[in-house]
PDB file of C-alpha atoms and ligand atoms in Angstrom:
ATOM      1  CA  MET A   1    -103.923  87.888-100.727  1.00  0.00           C
ATOM      2  CA  LYS A   2    -107.031  89.949-100.103  1.00  0.00           C
ATOM      3  CA  ILE A   3    -108.057  91.216 -96.625  1.00  0.00           C
ATOM      4  CA  GLY A   4    -111.568  93.159 -96.041  1.00  0.00           C
ATOM      5  CA  ILE A   5    -111.218  96.293 -93.344  1.00  0.00           C
ATOM      6  CA  VAL A   6    -114.288  96.949 -91.444  1.00  0.00           C
ATOM      7  CA  SER A   7    -114.889  99.364 -88.373  1.00  0.00           C
ATOM      8  CA  ASP A   8    -117.691 101.037 -86.586  1.00  0.00           C
ATOM      9  CA  SER A   9    -120.780  99.250 -87.206  1.00  0.00           C
ATOM     10  CA  HIS A  10    -122.184  99.846 -84.071  1.00  0.00           C
ATOM     11  CA  GLY A  11    -124.333  96.767 -83.754  1.00  0.00           C
ATOM     12  CA  ASN A  12    -125.841  97.020 -87.130  1.00  0.00           C
ATOM     13  CA  THR A  13    -125.253  93.509 -88.202  1.00  0.00           C
ATOM     14  CA  SER A  14    -127.816  94.067 -91.224  1.00  0.00           C
ATOM     15  CA  ALA A  15    -124.859  96.606 -92.739  1.00  0.00           C
ATOM     16  CA  LEU A  16    -122.178  93.967 -92.077  1.00  0.00           C
ATOM     17  CA  ASP A  17    -124.654  91.302 -94.061  1.00  0.00           C
ATOM     18  CA  THR A  18    -124.957  93.984 -97.090  1.00  0.00           C
ATOM     19  CA  MET A  19    -120.972  94.345 -96.991  1.00  0.00           C
ATOM     20  CA  LEU A  20    -120.716  90.234 -97.122  1.00  0.00           C
ATOM     21  CA  GLN A  21    -123.042  90.448-100.187  1.00  0.00           C
ATOM     22  CA  HIS A  22    -120.883  92.496-102.396  1.00  0.00           C
ATOM     23  CA  PRO A  23    -118.975  90.632-104.570  1.00  0.00           C
ATOM     24  CA  ALA A  24    -115.707  91.792-103.819  1.00  0.00           C
ATOM     25  CA  SER A  25    -116.377  90.511-100.186  1.00  0.00           C
ATOM     26  CA  ALA A  26    -116.538  86.999-101.812  1.00  0.00           C
ATOM     27  CA  GLU A  27    -112.752  87.161-102.514  1.00  0.00           C
ATOM     28  CA  VAL A  28    -111.791  88.258 -98.638  1.00  0.00           C
ATOM     29  CA  GLU A  29    -109.517  85.968 -97.162  1.00  0.00           C
ATOM     30  CA  ALA A  30    -109.451  87.693 -93.704  1.00  0.00           C
ATOM     31  CA  TRP A  31    -111.124  90.510 -92.004  1.00  0.00           C
ATOM     32  CA  LEU A  32    -109.819  93.119 -89.949  1.00  0.00           C
ATOM     33  CA  PHE A  33    -112.198  94.558 -87.626  1.00  0.00           C
ATOM     34  CA  ALA A  34    -111.271  97.933 -86.036  1.00  0.00           C
ATOM     35  CA  GLY A  35    -113.602  98.135 -83.245  1.00  0.00           C
ATOM     36  CA  ASP A  36    -116.919  99.456 -81.898  1.00  0.00           C
ATOM     37  CA  ILE A  37    -118.603  97.117 -81.394  1.00  0.00           C
ATOM     38  CA  ALA A  38    -117.063  93.863 -80.448  1.00  0.00           C
ATOM     39  CA  MET A  39    -120.306  91.652 -80.763  1.00  0.00           C
ATOM     40  CA  ASP A  40    -120.156  92.778 -84.185  1.00  0.00           C
ATOM     41  CA  ALA A  41    -116.953  91.198 -84.866  1.00  0.00           C
ATOM     42  CA  GLU A  42    -118.220  87.999 -83.284  1.00  0.00           C
ATOM     43  CA  TYR A  43    -121.284  88.283 -85.846  1.00  0.00           C
ATOM     44  CA  LEU A  44    -118.786  88.276 -88.663  1.00  0.00           C
ATOM     45  CA  GLU A  45    -117.120  85.579 -87.271  1.00  0.00           C
ATOM     46  CA  MET A  46    -120.282  83.428 -87.317  1.00  0.00           C
ATOM     47  CA  VAL A  47    -121.301  84.360 -90.883  1.00  0.00           C
ATOM     48  CA  THR A  48    -117.880  83.606 -92.549  1.00  0.00           C
ATOM     49  CA  ASP A  49    -115.674  81.147 -92.592  1.00  0.00           C
ATOM     50  CA  VAL A  50    -112.447  83.163 -92.917  1.00  0.00           C
ATOM     51  CA  PRO A  51    -110.184  84.487 -89.856  1.00  0.00           C
ATOM     52  CA  VAL A  52    -111.420  87.838 -88.326  1.00  0.00           C
ATOM     53  CA  VAL A  53    -108.825  89.736 -86.499  1.00  0.00           C
ATOM     54  CA  LYS A  54    -110.346  92.078 -83.891  1.00  0.00           C
ATOM     55  CA  VAL A  55    -109.757  94.893 -81.406  1.00  0.00           C
ATOM     56  CA  ALA A  56    -111.868  96.890 -79.009  1.00  0.00           C
ATOM     57  CA  GLY A  57    -113.176 100.396 -79.549  1.00  0.00           C
ATOM     58  CA  ASN A  58    -114.373 102.897 -76.983  1.00  0.00           C
ATOM     59  CA  ASN A  59    -117.603 101.894 -76.985  1.00  0.00           C
ATOM     60  CA  ASP A  60    -116.360  98.496 -76.353  1.00  0.00           C
ATOM     61  CA  TRP A  61    -115.066  99.452 -72.782  1.00  0.00           C
ATOM     62  CA  PRO A  62    -115.212  97.884 -70.208  1.00  0.00           C
ATOM     63  CA  MET A  63    -117.045  94.880 -71.117  1.00  0.00           C
ATOM     64  CA  SER A  64    -115.115  93.616 -74.040  1.00  0.00           C
ATOM     65  CA  ARG A  65    -112.084  91.194 -73.372  1.00  0.00           C
ATOM     66  CA  LEU A  66    -110.701  92.517 -76.636  1.00  0.00           C
ATOM     67  CA  GLU A  67    -107.006  94.027 -76.881  1.00  0.00           C
ATOM     68  CA  ASP A  68    -106.867  97.787 -77.694  1.00  0.00           C
ATOM     69  CA  THR A  69    -104.199  97.186 -80.339  1.00  0.00           C
ATOM     70  CA  VAL A  70    -103.184  93.696 -82.313  1.00  0.00           C
ATOM     71  CA  ILE A  71    -100.269  93.383 -84.328  1.00  0.00           C
ATOM     72  CA  THR A  72    -100.930  90.525 -87.225  1.00  0.00           C
ATOM     73  CA  GLU A  73     -98.798  89.719 -90.420  1.00  0.00           C
ATOM     74  CA  LEU A  74    -100.576  88.929 -93.265  1.00  0.00           C
ATOM     75  CA  GLY A  75     -99.772  88.526 -97.192  1.00  0.00           C
ATOM     76  CA  GLY A  76     -96.091  89.474 -96.278  1.00  0.00           C
ATOM     77  CA  HIS A  77     -96.947  92.567 -94.440  1.00  0.00           C
ATOM     78  CA  ARG A  78     -96.994  93.337 -90.545  1.00  0.00           C
ATOM     79  CA  ILE A  79    -100.259  95.519 -89.783  1.00  0.00           C
ATOM     80  CA  LEU A  80    -101.159  97.416 -86.871  1.00  0.00           C
ATOM     81  CA  LEU A  81    -104.806  96.988 -86.302  1.00  0.00           C
ATOM     82  CA  THR A  82    -106.408  99.528 -83.647  1.00  0.00           C
ATOM     83  CA  HIS A  83    -109.583 101.430 -82.946  1.00  0.00           C
ATOM     84  CA  GLY A  84    -107.741 104.766 -83.080  1.00  0.00           C
ATOM     85  CA  HIS A  85    -109.250 106.607 -79.990  1.00  0.00           C
ATOM     86  CA  LEU A  86    -106.096 105.754 -77.872  1.00  0.00           C
ATOM     87  CA  TYR A  87    -104.002 107.462 -80.522  1.00  0.00           C
ATOM     88  CA  GLY A  88    -105.846 110.798 -80.848  1.00  0.00           C
ATOM     89  CA  VAL A  89    -106.742 109.795 -84.373  1.00  0.00           C
ATOM     90  CA  THR A  90    -109.666 112.733 -84.297  1.00  0.00           C
ATOM     91  CA  PHE A  91    -106.677 115.312 -84.683  1.00  0.00           C
ATOM     92  CA  SER A  92    -103.843 113.440 -86.297  1.00  0.00           C
ATOM     93  CA  THR A  93    -102.866 110.232 -87.067  1.00  0.00           C
ATOM     94  CA  GLN A  94     -99.162 111.088 -86.396  1.00  0.00           C
ATOM     95  CA  ASN A  95     -99.207 109.074 -82.885  1.00  0.00           C
ATOM     96  CA  LEU A  96    -100.694 106.230 -84.960  1.00  0.00           C
ATOM     97  CA  GLU A  97     -97.786 106.227 -87.362  1.00  0.00           C
ATOM     98  CA  LEU A  98     -95.305 106.177 -85.024  1.00  0.00           C
ATOM     99  CA  ALA A  99     -96.701 103.237 -83.050  1.00  0.00           C
ATOM    100  CA  ALA A 100     -96.653 101.396 -86.441  1.00  0.00           C
ATOM    101  CA  ARG A 101     -93.077 102.248 -86.657  1.00  0.00           C
ATOM    102  CA  GLU A 102     -92.089 101.425 -83.276  1.00  0.00           C
ATOM    103  CA  GLN A 103     -93.678  97.924 -84.317  1.00  0.00           C
ATOM    104  CA  GLU A 104     -91.937  97.254 -87.356  1.00  0.00           C
ATOM    105  CA  ALA A 105     -95.624  97.565 -89.044  1.00  0.00           C
ATOM    106  CA  ASP A 106     -95.929  99.026 -92.490  1.00  0.00           C
ATOM    107  CA  ILE A 107     -99.537  99.192 -92.424  1.00  0.00           C
ATOM    108  CA  ALA A 108    -101.827 100.659 -89.592  1.00  0.00           C
ATOM    109  CA  VAL A 109    -105.475 100.435 -89.695  1.00  0.00           C
ATOM    110  CA  TYR A 110    -108.007 102.533 -87.486  1.00  0.00           C
ATOM    111  CA  GLY A 111    -111.424 103.580 -87.466  1.00  0.00           C
ATOM    112  CA  HIS A 112    -113.179 105.849 -84.752  1.00  0.00           C
ATOM    113  CA  THR A 113    -113.652 108.737 -87.092  1.00  0.00           C
ATOM    114  CA  HIS A 114    -116.247 107.714 -89.259  1.00  0.00           C
ATOM    115  CA  VAL A 115    -114.380 108.999 -92.017  1.00  0.00           C
ATOM    116  CA  ALA A 116    -112.732 107.078 -94.488  1.00  0.00           C
ATOM    117  CA  ASP A 117    -109.025 107.978 -94.950  1.00  0.00           C
ATOM    118  CA  LEU A 118    -105.889 106.560 -97.182  1.00  0.00           C
ATOM    119  CA  SER A 119    -102.390 107.509 -96.650  1.00  0.00           C
ATOM    120  CA  THR A 120     -99.042 106.372 -98.185  1.00  0.00           C
ATOM    121  CA  GLY A 121     -95.831 106.946 -97.248  1.00  0.00           C
ATOM    122  CA  GLU A 122     -92.996 104.897 -95.126  1.00  0.00           C
ATOM    123  CA  VAL A 123     -96.346 103.597 -93.000  1.00  0.00           C
ATOM    124  CA  MET A 124     -99.514 103.359 -95.067  1.00  0.00           C
ATOM    125  CA  ILE A 125    -102.362 104.607 -92.903  1.00  0.00           C
ATOM    126  CA  LEU A 126    -105.843 103.101 -93.700  1.00  0.00           C
ATOM    127  CA  ASN A 127    -109.369 104.217 -92.319  1.00  0.00           C
ATOM    128  CA  PRO A 128    -112.390 102.139 -93.894  1.00  0.00           C
ATOM    129  CA  GLY A 129    -114.875 104.508 -92.484  1.00  0.00           C
ATOM    130  CA  SER A 130    -118.110 103.262 -90.611  1.00  0.00           C
ATOM    131  CA  VAL A 131    -119.870 100.574 -92.455  1.00  0.00           C
ATOM    132  CA  ALA A 132    -123.064 101.632 -90.680  1.00  0.00           C
ATOM    133  CA  ARG A 133    -122.828 105.582 -89.628  1.00  0.00           C
ATOM    134  CA  PRO A 134    -120.800 107.195 -92.143  1.00  0.00           C
ATOM    135  CA  ARG A 135    -119.897 110.750 -91.528  1.00  0.00           C
ATOM    136  CA  ASP A 136    -118.237 110.974 -94.914  1.00  0.00           C
ATOM    137  CA  ALA A 137    -121.070 110.039 -97.215  1.00  0.00           C
ATOM    138  CA  SER A 138    -124.748 108.745 -97.093  1.00  0.00           C
ATOM    139  CA  ARG A 139    -123.484 105.358 -97.912  1.00  0.00           C
ATOM    140  CA  GLY A 140    -121.368 103.229 -95.265  1.00  0.00           C
ATOM    141  CA  SER A 141    -118.052 102.035 -96.566  1.00  0.00           C
ATOM    142  CA  PHE A 142    -115.880  99.310 -96.067  1.00  0.00           C
ATOM    143  CA  MET A 143    -112.227  98.537 -97.781  1.00  0.00           C
ATOM    144  CA  VAL A 144    -110.237  95.543 -99.577  1.00  0.00           C
ATOM    145  CA  ALA A 145    -106.766  95.423 -99.918  1.00  0.00           C
ATOM    146  CA  GLU A 146    -104.636  93.366-101.869  1.00  0.00           C
ATOM    147  CA  LEU A 147    -101.651  92.328-100.036  1.00  0.00           C
ATOM    148  CA  VAL A 148     -98.663  91.018-101.993  1.00  0.00           C
ATOM    149  CA  PRO A 149     -95.009  90.633-100.355  1.00  0.00           C
ATOM    150  CA  ASP A 150     -92.720  93.662-100.966  1.00  0.00           C
ATOM    151  CA  GLN A 151     -95.508  95.711-102.781  1.00  0.00           C
ATOM    152  CA  GLU A 152     -97.865  98.664-102.044  1.00  0.00           C
ATOM    153  CA  PRO A 153    -100.959  97.069-101.119  1.00  0.00           C
ATOM    154  CA  ALA A 154    -103.709  98.141-103.918  1.00  0.00           C
ATOM    155  CA  VAL A 155    -106.470  99.454-101.710  1.00  0.00           C
ATOM    156  CA  LYS A 156    -110.342  99.800-102.621  1.00  0.00           C
ATOM    157  CA  LEU A 157    -112.674 101.932-100.921  1.00  0.00           C
ATOM    158  CA  ILE A 158    -116.289 100.413-101.247  1.00  0.00           C
ATOM    159  CA  ARG A 159    -119.508 101.924-100.561  1.00  0.00           C
ATOM    160  CA  ILE A 160    -122.403  99.616 -99.445  1.00  0.00           C
TER     161      ILE A 160
HETATM  162 MN1   MN B   1    -115.308 104.898 -81.800  1.00  0.00          MN
END
């Protein structure tokens, strides 16, 4: 199955609209929203007809009732989804990787840095960057990952 990964829209729902208009988004069977801000995940739920798995970001505290970290199983993979600020991702993804291993997750998804990241290993670590306020390029980004059981996911970083 194909999943979409998006983070850090920070209230810019028109960036989410642009993302959804991308042809790759039409094939997405579930979205992961890595936080900042929770209302945007609700917007995504409203305008798409696929499930949205979501977590709170640091800018969602204390209003949101969302969890900080969620474990979800999709396409034969076990995914840890979190915003990342509680794992110190600005400095290193080491704590995030440890948390994923503890939860027996083979994929860890985070946001917060507004910089896209993809690293492979025992745990695949993914950051889709920010769809609205990128710090690594002028255009916002999101990811589409194809999940097949027992295979390393094929991940595309897409600029809007
Ligand atoms: Mn953040």
